[in-house]
PDB file of C-alpha atoms in Angstrom:
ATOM      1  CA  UNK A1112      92.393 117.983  81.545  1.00 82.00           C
ATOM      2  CA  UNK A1113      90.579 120.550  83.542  1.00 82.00           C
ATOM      3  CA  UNK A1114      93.359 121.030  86.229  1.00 76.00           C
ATOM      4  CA  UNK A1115      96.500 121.621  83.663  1.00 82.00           C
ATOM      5  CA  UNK A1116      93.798 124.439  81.493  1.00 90.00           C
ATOM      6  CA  UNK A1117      93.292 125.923  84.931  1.00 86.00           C
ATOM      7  CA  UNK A1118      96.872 125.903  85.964  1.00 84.00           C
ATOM      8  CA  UNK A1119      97.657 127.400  82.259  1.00 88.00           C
ATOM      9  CA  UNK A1120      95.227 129.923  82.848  1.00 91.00           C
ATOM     10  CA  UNK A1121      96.499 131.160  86.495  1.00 90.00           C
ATOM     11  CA  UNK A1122     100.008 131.170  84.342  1.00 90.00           C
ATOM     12  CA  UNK A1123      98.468 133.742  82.083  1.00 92.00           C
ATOM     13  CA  UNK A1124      96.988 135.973  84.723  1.00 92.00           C
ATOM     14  CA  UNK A1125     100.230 135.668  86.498  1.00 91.00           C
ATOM     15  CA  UNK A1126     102.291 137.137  83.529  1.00 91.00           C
ATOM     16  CA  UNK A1127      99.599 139.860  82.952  1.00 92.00           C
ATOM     17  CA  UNK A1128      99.487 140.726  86.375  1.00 92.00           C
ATOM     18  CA  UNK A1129     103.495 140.965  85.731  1.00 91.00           C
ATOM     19  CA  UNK A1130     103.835 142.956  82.914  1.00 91.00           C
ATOM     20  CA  UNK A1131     101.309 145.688  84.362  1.00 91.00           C
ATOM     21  CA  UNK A1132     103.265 146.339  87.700  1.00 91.00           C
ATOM     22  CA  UNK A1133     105.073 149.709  88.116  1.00 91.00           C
ATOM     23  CA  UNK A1134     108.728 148.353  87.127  1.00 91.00           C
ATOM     24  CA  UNK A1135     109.981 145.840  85.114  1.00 90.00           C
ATOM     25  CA  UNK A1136     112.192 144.386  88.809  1.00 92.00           C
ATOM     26  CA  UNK A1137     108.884 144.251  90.615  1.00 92.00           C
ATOM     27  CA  UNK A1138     107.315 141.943  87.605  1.00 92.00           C
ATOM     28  CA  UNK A1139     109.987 140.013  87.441  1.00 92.00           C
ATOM     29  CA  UNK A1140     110.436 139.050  91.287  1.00 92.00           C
ATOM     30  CA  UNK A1141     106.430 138.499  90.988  1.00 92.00           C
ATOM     31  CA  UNK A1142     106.756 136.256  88.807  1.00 92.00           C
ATOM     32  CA  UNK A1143     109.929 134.218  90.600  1.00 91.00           C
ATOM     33  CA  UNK A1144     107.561 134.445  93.955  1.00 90.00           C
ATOM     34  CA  UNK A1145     104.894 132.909  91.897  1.00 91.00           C
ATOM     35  CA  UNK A1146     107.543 130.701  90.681  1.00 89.00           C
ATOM     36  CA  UNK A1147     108.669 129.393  94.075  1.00 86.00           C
ATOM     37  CA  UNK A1148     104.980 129.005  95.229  1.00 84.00           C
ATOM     38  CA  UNK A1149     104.503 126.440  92.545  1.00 86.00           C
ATOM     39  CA  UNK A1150     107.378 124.409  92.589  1.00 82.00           C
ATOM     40  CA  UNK A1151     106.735 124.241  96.435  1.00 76.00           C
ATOM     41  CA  UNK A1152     103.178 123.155  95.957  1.00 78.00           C
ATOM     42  CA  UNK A1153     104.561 120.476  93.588  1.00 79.00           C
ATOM     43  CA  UNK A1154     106.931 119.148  96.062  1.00 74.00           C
ATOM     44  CA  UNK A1155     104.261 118.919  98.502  1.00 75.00           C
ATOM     45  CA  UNK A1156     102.321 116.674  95.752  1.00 77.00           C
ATOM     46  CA  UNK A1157     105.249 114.465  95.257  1.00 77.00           C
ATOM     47  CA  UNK A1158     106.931 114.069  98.289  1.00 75.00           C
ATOM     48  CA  UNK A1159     104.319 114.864 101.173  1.00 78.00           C
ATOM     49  CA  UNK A1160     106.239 114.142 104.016  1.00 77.00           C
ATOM     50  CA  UNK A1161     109.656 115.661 103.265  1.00 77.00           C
ATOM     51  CA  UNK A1162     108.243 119.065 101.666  1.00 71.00           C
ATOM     52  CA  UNK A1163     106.168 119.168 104.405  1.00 76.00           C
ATOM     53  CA  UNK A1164     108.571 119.891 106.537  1.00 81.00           C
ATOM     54  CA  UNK A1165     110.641 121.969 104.007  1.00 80.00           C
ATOM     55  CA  UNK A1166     107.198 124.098 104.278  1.00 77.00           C
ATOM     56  CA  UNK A1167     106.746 124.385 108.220  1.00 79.00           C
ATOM     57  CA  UNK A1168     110.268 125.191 108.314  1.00 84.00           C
ATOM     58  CA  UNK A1169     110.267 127.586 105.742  1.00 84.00           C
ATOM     59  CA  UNK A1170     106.544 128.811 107.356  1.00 81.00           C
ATOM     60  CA  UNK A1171     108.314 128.983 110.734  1.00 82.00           C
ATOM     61  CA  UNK A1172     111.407 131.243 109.413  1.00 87.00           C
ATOM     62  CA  UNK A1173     109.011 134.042 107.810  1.00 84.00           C
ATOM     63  CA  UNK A1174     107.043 134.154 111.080  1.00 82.00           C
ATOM     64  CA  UNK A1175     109.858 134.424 113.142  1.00 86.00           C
ATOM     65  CA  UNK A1176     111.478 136.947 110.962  1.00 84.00           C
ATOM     66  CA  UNK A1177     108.474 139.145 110.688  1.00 81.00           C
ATOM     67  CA  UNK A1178     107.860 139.033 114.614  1.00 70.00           C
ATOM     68  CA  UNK A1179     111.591 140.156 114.703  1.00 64.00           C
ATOM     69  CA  UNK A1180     111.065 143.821 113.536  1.00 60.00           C
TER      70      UNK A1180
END
């Protein structure tokens, strides 16, 4: 019980943090980033191995990108 209130509450801060950003776009794409981050912690939980490596992939990607500029 205390793990879905906190998850509802992080929600809530989420969407307030949202609607107080300087543009509507900028809310909205905080909210899909927040978005992804879940559902990418939730395939860890479920499927360990195979998000796993969906993660180091996807980990491996951003760090080559930024190192790229």
């Amino acid at each position: 019980m205390f793990l879905p209130t906190l998850a509802a509450v992080f929600y809530l801060f989420a969407v307030i943090a949202a609607f107080r950003m300087e543009t509507p776009l900028k809310g909205l794409l905080f909210v899909l980033a927040v978005a992804g981050v879940s559902g990418i912690l939730y395939l860890f939980i479920l499927f360990p191995g195979i998000s796993g490596l969906v993660v180091a992939i996807m980990l491996g990607a951003f760090i080559l990108k930024q190192g790229s500029r």
